[in-house]
Short mmCIF file of C-alpha atoms in Angstrom, two decimals:
data_model
loop_
_atom_site.label_atom_id
_atom_site.label_comp_id
_atom_site.label_asym_id
_atom_site.label_seq_id
_atom_site.Cartn_x
_atom_site.Cartn_y
_atom_site.Cartn_z
CA LYS A 149 0.44 9.90 -2.71
CA GLU A 150 -0.78 10.37 1.00
CA GLU A 151 -2.93 13.67 0.36
CA HIS A 152 -4.91 11.12 -2.33
CA TYR A 153 -6.04 8.60 0.38
CA LEU A 154 -8.96 10.88 2.32
CA PRO A 155 -10.68 12.02 -1.13
CA ALA A 156 -10.86 8.11 -2.28
CA PHE A 157 -11.98 7.09 0.99
CA LYS A 158 -14.58 9.27 0.91
CA GLU A 159 -15.34 9.11 -2.62
CA GLY A 160 -15.68 5.43 -2.41
CA MET A 161 -18.04 5.51 0.79
CA GLU A 162 -20.25 8.02 -1.62
CA LEU A 163 -20.04 5.39 -4.41
CA GLN A 164 -21.01 2.60 -2.05
CA ASN A 165 -23.84 4.63 -0.72
CA MET A 166 -25.36 5.11 -4.13
CA GLU A 167 -25.30 1.78 -4.61
CA ILE A 168 -26.95 0.78 -1.71
CA GLU A 169 -29.40 3.12 -2.26
CA ALA A 170 -29.91 1.68 -5.62
CA ILE A 171 -30.49 -2.10 -3.75
CA VAL A 172 -32.74 0.00 -1.57
CA ASN A 173 -35.11 2.04 -3.87
CA ASN A 174 -35.62 -1.08 -5.79
CA PRO A 175 -39.41 -1.18 -6.82
CA GLU A 176 -38.89 -5.10 -7.54
CA ALA A 177 -39.91 -7.44 -4.74
CA PRO A 178 -36.41 -8.47 -2.79
CA THR A 179 -34.89 -11.38 -4.56
CA PHE A 180 -31.43 -13.52 -3.56
CA GLU A 181 -30.24 -11.57 -6.99
CA ASN A 182 -31.23 -8.04 -6.51
CA THR A 183 -30.50 -7.72 -3.09
CA ILE A 184 -27.91 -10.33 -1.51
CA GLU A 185 -25.74 -10.44 -4.82
CA ALA A 186 -26.23 -7.02 -5.33
CA MET A 187 -24.96 -6.36 -1.90
CA GLU A 188 -21.65 -8.38 -2.40
CA SER A 189 -21.07 -6.08 -5.62
CA THR A 190 -20.92 -2.71 -3.57
CA GLY A 191 -18.21 -1.50 -2.38
CA SER A 192 -15.38 -2.18 -4.25
CA LEU A 193 -13.56 1.18 -4.24
CA LEU A 194 -13.84 1.69 -0.45
CA ARG A 195 -12.18 -1.96 -0.18
CA LYS A 196 -9.33 -1.09 -2.58
CA VAL A 197 -8.61 1.69 -1.04
CA SER A 198 -8.98 0.61 2.77
CA ASN A 199 -6.77 -2.40 1.67
CA VAL A 200 -3.88 -0.24 0.21
CA PHE A 201 -3.73 2.01 3.21
CA GLY A 202 -3.97 -0.64 5.72
CA VAL A 203 -1.15 -2.32 4.53
CA LEU A 204 1.10 0.32 3.96
CA ASN A 205 -0.08 1.99 6.95
CA ASN A 206 1.09 -0.90 9.05
CA SER A 207 4.07 -1.40 7.60
CA MET A 208 5.11 1.62 6.45
CA THR A 209 3.36 4.33 8.47
CA ASN A 210 4.29 7.83 9.48
CA ASP A 211 3.03 10.66 11.33
CA ASN A 212 0.55 11.76 8.46
CA MET A 213 -0.42 8.43 7.72
CA GLN A 214 -1.57 7.68 11.31
CA LYS A 215 -3.18 11.51 11.22
CA ILE A 216 -5.19 9.64 8.46
CA ALA A 217 -5.80 6.75 9.87
CA LYS A 218 -7.55 8.90 12.90
CA GLU A 219 -9.81 11.13 10.88
CA VAL A 220 -10.54 8.03 8.77
CA ALA A 221 -11.92 5.46 11.58
CA PRO A 222 -14.85 7.41 12.88
CA LEU A 223 -15.80 8.10 8.93
CA GLU A 224 -15.55 4.23 8.09
CA SER A 225 -17.31 3.91 11.48
CA LYS A 226 -20.18 5.86 10.36
CA HIS A 227 -21.00 4.66 7.61
CA TRP A 228 -20.79 0.88 8.25
CA ASP A 229 -23.26 1.97 10.74
CA ASN A 230 -25.33 3.83 8.36
CA ILE A 231 -25.84 0.58 5.82
CA ARG A 232 -26.19 -2.02 8.60
CA LEU A 233 -28.77 0.17 10.27
CA ASN A 234 -30.98 1.16 7.17
CA GLU A 235 -33.92 -0.18 7.86
CA LYS A 236 -35.25 -0.44 4.62
CA LEU A 237 -32.24 -2.41 3.87
CA PHE A 238 -32.55 -4.86 6.67
CA GLN A 239 -36.30 -5.44 5.22
CA ARG A 240 -35.33 -6.85 1.73
CA ILE A 241 -32.55 -8.80 3.46
CA LYS A 242 -34.67 -10.15 6.31
CA ALA A 243 -37.60 -10.98 3.63
CA VAL A 244 -35.42 -13.27 1.50
CA TYR A 245 -33.87 -14.85 4.65
CA GLU A 246 -37.27 -15.59 5.62
CA GLN A 247 -38.04 -17.81 2.70
CA LYS A 248 -34.51 -19.06 2.20
CA ASP A 249 -35.70 -22.67 2.45
CA LYS A 250 -38.18 -22.58 -0.48
CA LEU A 251 -35.26 -20.62 -2.77
CA ASP A 252 -33.32 -23.68 -3.81
CA LEU A 253 -30.22 -22.13 -3.42
CA ALA A 254 -26.56 -23.41 -3.33
CA THR A 255 -24.91 -24.13 -0.38
CA GLU A 256 -22.52 -21.24 -0.96
CA GLN A 257 -25.53 -18.61 -1.75
CA ASN A 258 -26.99 -20.09 1.66
CA THR A 259 -24.20 -19.68 3.17
CA LEU A 260 -24.09 -15.74 2.00
CA LEU A 261 -27.59 -15.05 2.91
CA VAL A 262 -26.87 -16.61 6.60
CA LYS A 263 -24.09 -14.39 6.83
CA TYR A 264 -25.71 -11.16 5.91
CA TYR A 265 -28.80 -11.57 8.06
CA LYS A 266 -26.64 -12.48 10.83
CA ASP A 267 -24.46 -9.83 10.51
CA PHE A 268 -27.01 -6.74 10.30
CA VAL A 269 -28.56 -8.71 13.13
CA ARG A 270 -25.64 -8.40 15.21
CA SER A 271 -25.00 -4.87 14.04
CA GLY A 272 -28.29 -3.67 15.77
CA ALA A 273 -30.56 -3.73 12.93
CA ASN A 274 -33.13 -5.07 15.24
CA LEU A 275 -32.97 -2.44 18.12
CA ASP A 276 -35.23 0.57 18.50
CA GLU A 277 -34.22 4.43 17.40
CA GLU A 278 -32.87 4.91 20.52
CA LYS A 279 -30.58 2.08 20.99
CA LYS A 280 -29.67 2.67 17.55
CA ALA A 281 -28.54 6.15 18.02
CA ARG A 282 -26.53 4.67 21.15
CA LEU A 283 -24.82 2.03 19.39
CA LYS A 284 -23.63 3.96 16.70
CA GLU A 285 -22.08 6.57 19.20
CA ILE A 286 -20.10 3.35 20.59
CA ASN A 287 -18.88 2.16 17.80
CA GLN A 288 -17.85 6.03 16.68
CA GLU A 289 -15.79 5.83 19.94
CA LEU A 290 -14.23 2.46 19.66
CA SER A 291 -13.42 3.31 16.30
CA ILE A 292 -11.12 6.32 17.52
CA LEU A 293 -9.74 4.20 20.92
CA THR A 294 -8.70 1.43 18.82
CA VAL A 295 -6.62 3.49 16.26
CA LYS A 296 -4.96 5.41 19.53
CA PHE A 297 -4.32 2.20 21.11
CA GLY A 298 -2.17 0.81 17.91
CA GLU A 299 -0.57 3.82 17.35
CA ASN A 300 0.69 4.25 20.98
CA VAL A 301 1.72 0.49 20.74
CA LEU A 302 3.45 1.60 17.36
CA LYS A 303 5.27 4.52 18.89
CA GLU A 304 6.66 2.55 21.88
CA ASN A 305 7.85 0.25 19.66
CA ASN A 306 9.52 2.79 17.58
CA ARG A 307 10.88 4.86 20.31
CA PHE A 308 13.15 2.64 22.77
CA ALA A 309 16.73 2.01 21.80
CA MET A 310 19.33 0.12 23.68
CA VAL A 311 22.59 1.30 23.05
CA ILE A 312 25.82 -0.26 23.72
CA ASN A 313 28.81 1.32 24.10
CA LYS A 314 31.30 -1.55 25.08
CA GLU A 315 32.25 -4.60 23.22
CA GLU A 316 32.26 -6.98 26.06
CA ASP A 317 28.52 -6.27 26.31
CA LEU A 318 28.34 -8.36 23.11
CA ALA A 319 29.20 -11.40 24.41
CA GLY A 320 27.00 -14.29 22.85
CA LEU A 321 25.62 -12.71 20.29
CA THR A 322 26.50 -13.76 16.75
CA LYS A 323 28.45 -11.85 13.85
CA ALA A 324 25.64 -10.93 11.92
CA VAL A 325 23.21 -9.79 14.83
CA ILE A 326 26.29 -7.53 15.94
CA THR A 327 26.64 -6.04 12.39
CA GLY A 328 22.87 -5.28 12.24
CA ALA A 329 23.64 -3.55 15.78
CA ALA A 330 25.94 -1.58 14.55
CA GLN A 331 24.12 -0.64 11.40
CA ALA A 332 21.04 0.19 13.36
CA ALA A 333 23.66 2.67 15.20
CA LYS A 334 24.85 4.44 12.40
CA GLU A 335 21.31 4.84 11.19
CA ARG A 336 21.09 6.82 14.50
CA GLY A 337 23.90 8.64 14.07
CA GLN A 338 25.82 6.71 16.85
CA GLU A 339 28.75 5.21 14.90
CA GLY A 340 30.92 3.02 16.55
CA LYS A 341 27.97 1.73 18.83
CA TRP A 342 25.46 -1.04 18.64
CA VAL A 343 21.78 -0.33 19.15
CA PHE A 344 18.80 -2.75 19.95
CA THR A 345 15.11 -2.34 19.74
CA ILE A 346 12.42 -3.92 20.50
CA HIS A 347 11.52 -4.73 17.27
CA ARG A 348 11.63 -8.66 17.05
CA PRO A 349 14.16 -9.18 14.59
CA SER A 350 16.34 -7.10 16.80
CA MET A 351 15.08 -8.23 20.44
CA ILE A 352 14.64 -12.22 19.83
CA PRO A 353 18.48 -12.96 19.12
CA PHE A 354 19.37 -10.56 21.94
CA LEU A 355 17.33 -12.47 24.17
CA GLN A 356 18.18 -16.10 22.98
CA SER A 357 22.27 -15.49 22.77
CA SER A 358 23.10 -12.27 25.20
CA GLU A 359 25.49 -13.32 28.26
CA ASN A 360 24.34 -10.02 29.81
CA ARG A 361 21.59 -10.43 32.23
CA ALA A 362 20.84 -7.08 33.16
CA LEU A 363 20.35 -6.14 29.49
CA ARG A 364 18.70 -8.94 28.71
CA GLU A 365 16.19 -7.59 31.30
CA LYS A 366 16.11 -4.36 30.15
CA ILE A 367 15.16 -5.46 26.90
CA PHE A 368 12.53 -7.78 27.70
CA LYS A 369 10.92 -5.14 30.17
CA ALA A 370 11.00 -2.73 27.58
CA TYR A 371 9.45 -4.83 25.32
CA ILE A 372 6.34 -6.22 28.08
CA ASN A 373 5.54 -2.88 29.64
CA LYS A 374 4.76 -1.01 26.00
CA GLY A 375 1.59 1.14 26.86
CA ASN A 376 2.14 0.40 30.63
CA ASN A 377 4.78 3.64 31.50
CA ASN A 378 2.32 6.69 32.85
CA ASP A 379 3.04 8.95 30.31
CA GLU A 380 1.64 10.37 27.20
CA LEU A 381 2.12 6.74 25.36
CA ASP A 382 0.31 4.83 27.97
CA ASN A 383 -2.74 2.98 26.99
CA LYS A 384 -4.63 1.55 30.58
CA ASN A 385 -6.91 4.42 30.02
CA ASN A 386 -7.69 3.56 26.28
CA LEU A 387 -8.14 0.05 27.41
CA ALA A 388 -10.73 1.19 30.47
CA LYS A 389 -12.70 2.90 27.71
CA ILE A 390 -12.78 0.25 25.31
CA ALA A 391 -13.65 -2.41 27.99
CA ALA A 392 -16.71 -0.54 29.25
CA LEU A 393 -17.83 0.58 26.05
CA ARG A 394 -17.46 -3.73 24.54
CA VAL A 395 -19.58 -4.40 27.91
CA GLU A 396 -22.19 -1.65 27.16
CA ARG A 397 -22.60 -2.72 23.52
CA ALA A 398 -22.88 -6.59 24.37
CA ASP A 399 -25.78 -5.51 26.56
CA LEU A 400 -27.64 -3.18 23.76
CA LEU A 401 -27.23 -6.09 21.44
CA GLY A 402 -28.77 -8.78 24.27
CA TYR A 403 -25.85 -10.44 24.99
CA LYS A 404 -24.17 -11.59 28.20
CA THR A 405 -20.83 -10.48 28.24
CA HIS A 406 -18.35 -9.24 25.07
CA ALA A 407 -16.85 -12.56 24.83
CA ASP A 408 -20.61 -13.95 24.14
CA TYR A 409 -21.03 -11.65 21.45
CA VAL A 410 -17.59 -11.87 19.70
CA LEU A 411 -17.36 -15.93 19.82
CA GLU A 412 -20.82 -16.47 18.27
CA ASN A 413 -18.95 -16.50 15.07
CA ASN A 414 -16.22 -18.25 15.58
CA MET A 415 -15.89 -22.14 16.53
CA ALA A 416 -15.80 -21.82 20.55
CA LYS A 417 -19.39 -20.50 20.44
CA LYS A 418 -19.67 -19.90 24.14
CA PRO A 419 -16.97 -18.59 26.63
CA GLU A 420 -17.14 -21.66 28.69
CA ASN A 421 -15.99 -23.68 25.36
CA VAL A 422 -12.95 -21.66 25.35
CA TYR A 423 -11.53 -22.58 28.50
CA LYS A 424 -12.68 -26.22 27.77
CA PHE A 425 -10.05 -25.87 24.91
CA LEU A 426 -7.44 -23.98 27.09
CA ASP A 427 -7.67 -26.60 29.75
CA GLN A 428 -6.74 -29.00 27.71
CA LEU A 429 -3.24 -27.27 26.58
CA TRP A 430 -2.79 -26.06 29.74
CA LYS A 431 -2.75 -29.00 32.35
CA PRO A 432 -0.34 -31.04 30.08
CA ALA A 433 2.04 -28.01 28.96
CA LEU A 434 1.76 -27.08 32.90
CA LYS A 435 3.17 -30.35 33.68
CA MET A 436 5.60 -30.39 30.97
CA ALA A 437 6.76 -26.70 32.03
CA LYS A 438 7.32 -27.80 35.93
CA GLY A 439 9.35 -30.55 34.69
CA LYS A 440 11.92 -28.03 32.54
CA ALA A 441 11.71 -25.58 35.37
CA LYS A 442 13.31 -28.10 37.68
CA GLU A 443 15.68 -29.15 34.74
CA LEU A 444 17.09 -25.40 34.26
CA GLN A 445 17.31 -24.83 37.90
CA GLU A 446 19.71 -27.70 38.63
CA MET A 447 21.43 -25.92 35.33
CA ILE A 448 21.42 -22.91 37.30
CA ARG A 449 22.60 -24.09 40.41
CA LYS A 450 25.45 -25.66 38.68
CA GLU A 451 26.72 -22.78 36.71
CA GLY A 452 26.85 -21.05 40.16
#
């Protein structure tokens, strides 16, 4: 039940903390088995709770679930920071990493070891105490802002409803689409009318088939302006704060930009490579699009 999630999250974090403490306080010298492999076994309850809650909150959310998400986000952020910025734990991982060439590890084991070491470094393990404290603050703020951003988008998705009350405004739509819109209207207490939303199963068929240009424009603009309506769900301020915090975090960790920080772990590695990949698509796609635009313009003129 919903009231079980928060206690379960807290219990999962507490159990993982105990598991981490056991690794940190192991009197034996660090090895792959007692440090890296042991790390892999921690947090099973927390993962289970996070996965179940995440799936349900993304697909069947409500005000109570969103309230829990807001409360959990900073708790989880603090929890992971406390693990990744644990100096004793990092020293054990580093000790194993520095002797990796002598350990005769399997490919999978070596990959895991490198991943753990890099994750800790990228999370600030090499920073001084003052910078670690600021990094924790940034991560906490980002976790809250990210939840708030997603919540606003979700509420925007759910609040828009385009009500049609004239049958001629349904021209071009298939019978199945019209039936679905009638059902949506009935569920909203508007029987005898038709409702379209900016949820994709409702919006896409309308944009593809409706002959009413003004209504197509109305639903399309509602979709592209989510979080950009200068009201209580506006996301511009959240985005500005997120961008500023990402810049500060990248700077703290020694990266030129947030993009450099993110891409280090991705195929592109550097921002300039992303642009190279995009240009390989963009230039031929633009040429094709201009040709299609010319064809469409001729069709528009013919049809008046």
